[in-house]
mmCIF file of C-alpha atoms in Angstrom:
data_model
loop_
_atom_site.group_PDB
_atom_site.id
_atom_site.type_symbol
_atom_site.label_atom_id
_atom_site.label_comp_id
_atom_site.label_asym_id
_atom_site.label_seq_id
_atom_site.Cartn_x
_atom_site.Cartn_y
_atom_site.Cartn_z
ATOM 1 C CA MET A 1 54.116 9.846 191.863
ATOM 2 C CA THR A 2 54.623 5.806 191.070
ATOM 3 C CA PRO A 3 52.046 4.730 188.425
ATOM 4 C CA VAL A 4 49.604 2.134 189.611
ATOM 5 C CA SER A 5 50.864 -0.755 187.421
ATOM 6 C CA ALA A 6 54.413 -0.452 188.826
ATOM 7 C CA ARG A 7 53.683 -0.471 192.767
ATOM 8 C CA ARG A 8 54.807 -3.710 194.321
ATOM 9 C CA CYS A 9 53.667 -5.743 197.549
ATOM 10 C CA SER A 10 54.571 -3.855 200.819
ATOM 11 C CA LYS A 11 55.272 -7.293 202.662
ATOM 12 C CA THR A 12 58.928 -7.706 203.103
ATOM 13 C CA ALA A 13 60.623 -9.969 200.265
ATOM 14 C CA CYS A 14 57.943 -10.061 197.905
ATOM 15 C CA GLY A 15 58.475 -8.493 194.574
ATOM 16 C CA GLN A 16 54.786 -9.290 193.208
ATOM 17 C CA ARG A 17 52.738 -6.712 191.546
ATOM 18 C CA ALA A 18 50.217 -5.111 194.030
ATOM 19 C CA VAL A 19 46.575 -5.651 193.241
ATOM 20 C CA ALA A 20 44.875 -4.297 196.530
ATOM 21 C CA THR A 21 45.312 -1.669 199.374
ATOM 22 C CA LEU A 22 44.939 -2.343 202.947
ATOM 23 C CA THR A 23 44.229 0.601 205.217
ATOM 24 C CA TYR A 24 43.179 0.568 208.759
ATOM 25 C CA VAL A 25 41.886 2.366 211.790
ATOM 26 C CA TYR A 26 43.430 1.554 215.016
ATOM 27 C CA ALA A 27 40.951 3.350 217.301
ATOM 28 C CA ASP A 28 38.011 1.602 215.425
ATOM 29 C CA SER A 29 39.963 -1.813 215.394
ATOM 30 C CA LEU A 30 38.933 -1.597 211.796
ATOM 31 C CA VAL A 31 40.738 -3.162 208.627
ATOM 32 C CA VAL A 32 39.741 -2.222 205.097
ATOM 33 C CA LEU A 33 40.983 -4.256 202.031
ATOM 34 C CA GLY A 34 39.963 -2.731 198.504
ATOM 35 C CA PRO A 35 41.047 -2.471 194.822
ATOM 36 C CA LEU A 36 44.335 -0.932 194.548
ATOM 37 C CA ALA A 37 44.218 2.751 195.390
ATOM 38 C CA THR A 38 45.028 5.307 192.441
ATOM 39 C CA VAL A 39 47.575 6.818 194.732
ATOM 40 C CA ALA A 40 49.860 5.229 197.332
ATOM 41 C CA GLU A 41 48.729 6.955 200.607
ATOM 42 C CA PRO A 42 51.057 6.856 203.839
ATOM 43 C CA GLY A 43 49.761 4.599 206.434
ATOM 44 C CA SER A 44 48.304 2.306 203.689
ATOM 45 C CA TYR A 45 49.506 -1.145 202.197
ATOM 46 C CA ASP A 46 49.713 -2.360 198.878
ATOM 47 C CA LEU A 47 49.362 -6.248 198.621
ATOM 48 C CA CYS A 48 49.709 -8.735 195.841
ATOM 49 C CA GLN A 49 47.087 -11.397 195.070
ATOM 50 C CA GLN A 50 48.516 -13.893 197.707
ATOM 51 C CA HIS A 51 48.871 -11.596 200.567
ATOM 52 C CA SER A 52 45.559 -9.974 200.110
ATOM 53 C CA GLN A 53 43.891 -13.193 200.191
ATOM 54 C CA GLY A 54 45.916 -14.607 203.169
ATOM 55 C CA MET A 55 45.399 -11.692 205.181
ATOM 56 C CA SER A 56 44.785 -11.961 208.828
ATOM 57 C CA VAL A 57 43.964 -9.457 211.503
ATOM 58 C CA PRO A 58 44.548 -9.201 215.299
ATOM 59 C CA LYS A 59 41.612 -10.906 217.488
ATOM 60 C CA GLY A 60 38.739 -8.629 217.874
ATOM 61 C CA TRP A 61 39.310 -6.521 214.681
ATOM 62 C CA GLU A 62 36.649 -6.124 212.006
ATOM 63 C CA VAL A 63 37.511 -6.762 208.305
ATOM 64 C CA ILE A 64 35.739 -5.110 205.362
ATOM 65 C CA ARG A 65 36.530 -6.657 202.063
ATOM 66 C CA LEU A 66 35.537 -4.293 199.238
ATOM 67 C CA PRO A 67 34.788 -5.872 195.679
ATOM 68 C CA GLU A 68 38.077 -6.212 193.453
ATOM 69 C CA SER A 69 38.193 -4.316 190.282
ATOM 70 C CA ASP A 70 39.420 -5.813 187.245
ATOM 71 C CA VAL A 71 39.961 -2.423 185.877
ATOM 72 C CA THR A 72 43.373 -0.428 186.157
ATOM 73 C CA PRO A 73 42.778 2.901 186.799
ATOM 74 C CA GLU A 74 44.029 5.254 183.882
ATOM 75 C CA PRO A 75 46.255 8.242 185.115
ATOM 76 C CA ASP A 76 44.132 11.463 185.421
ATOM 77 C CA HIS A 77 43.724 13.403 182.201
ATOM 78 C CA ASP A 78 45.010 16.906 184.340
ATOM 79 C CA ASP A 79 47.970 15.021 185.070
ATOM 80 C CA LEU A 80 48.837 13.955 181.505
ATOM 81 C CA LEU A 81 48.514 17.587 180.463
ATOM 82 C CA ALA A 82 50.623 18.782 183.252
ATOM 83 C CA LEU A 83 53.319 16.597 182.400
ATOM 84 C CA ALA A 84 53.284 17.292 178.508
ATOM 85 C CA GLU A 85 53.305 20.984 179.224
ATOM 86 C CA ALA A 86 56.543 20.491 181.581
ATOM 87 C CA VAL A 87 58.333 18.597 179.059
ATOM 88 C CA ARG A 88 57.262 20.877 176.357
ATOM 89 C CA ALA A 89 58.503 24.009 178.412
ATOM 90 C CA VAL A 90 61.892 22.108 178.996
ATOM 91 C CA GLY A 91 62.240 21.340 175.319
ATOM 92 C CA PHE A 92 61.634 24.550 174.071
ATOM 93 C CA ALA A 93 63.645 26.534 176.568
ATOM 94 C CA ASP A 94 66.874 28.472 175.098
ATOM 95 C CA PRO A 95 69.965 26.211 176.259
ATOM 96 C CA ASP A 96 72.193 29.506 176.441
ATOM 97 C CA ALA A 97 69.582 31.324 178.561
ATOM 98 C CA VAL A 98 71.192 32.316 181.960
ATOM 99 C CA ILE A 99 69.142 31.254 184.909
ATOM 100 C CA GLU A 100 69.096 33.391 187.786
ATOM 101 C CA GLN A 101 70.225 32.032 190.785
ATOM 102 C CA THR A 102 68.834 32.374 194.124
ATOM 103 C CA PRO A 103 71.010 32.781 197.316
ATOM 104 C CA GLU A 104 71.765 28.911 198.546
ATOM 105 C CA VAL A 105 71.689 27.887 202.205
ATOM 106 C CA VAL A 106 75.415 27.485 203.355
ATOM 107 C CA GLU A 107 76.492 24.519 205.280
ATOM 108 C CA VAL A 108 78.317 26.003 208.336
ATOM 109 C CA ARG A 109 79.055 22.822 210.478
ATOM 110 C CA ARG A 110 78.077 19.083 210.221
ATOM 111 C CA ARG A 111 78.231 16.428 213.059
ATOM 112 C CA GLY A 112 77.012 12.954 211.968
ATOM 113 C CA HIS A 113 73.691 13.260 210.191
ATOM 114 C CA LEU A 114 73.052 16.827 211.712
ATOM 115 C CA ARG A 115 73.852 19.932 210.070
ATOM 116 C CA VAL A 116 74.018 23.598 210.789
ATOM 117 C CA LEU A 117 72.889 26.110 207.990
ATOM 118 C CA ARG A 118 73.349 29.730 207.569
ATOM 119 C CA ASP A 119 70.253 31.619 206.507
ATOM 120 C CA PRO A 120 71.331 33.313 203.250
ATOM 121 C CA GLU A 121 69.447 36.344 204.055
ATOM 122 C CA LEU A 122 71.145 37.213 207.294
#
C-alpha cells in the first residue's frame, strides 16, 4: 500500500503531490472530487492542487466537490501493528532453519507472453 503522502497526481507528466481524489459514476453522469482517499482505489484518480482546481467534466455531467481536508490521514493503528509484527517475526527467525518448499509450478512451453504451466499435483 502506497502511503497517502507519497501518492502523485494521476495526470500524465505531472509529478506533483496528490491532494484530492476524483471518482465518477458513469451511469449517473456524476463526478465526485474530494480529499485524498486513504487508499488508492481502481477507477479513481489522485490529483494535485492545480489539476483538482482546473478539472472540467463532459457537458451534462454533475460535479460534487467535497470540502478539502488539511489533515493528512495517519496510517491505521492495526496496519502499523501488523507491519511491526511481520518485521519482528523475520528478525527473530533462525537464519539456518530449513524452509519447507512447496512444489513449484513448472513452465512447459512459452509463446510470446503466454505460458503453458504444468500442475505440480498431476
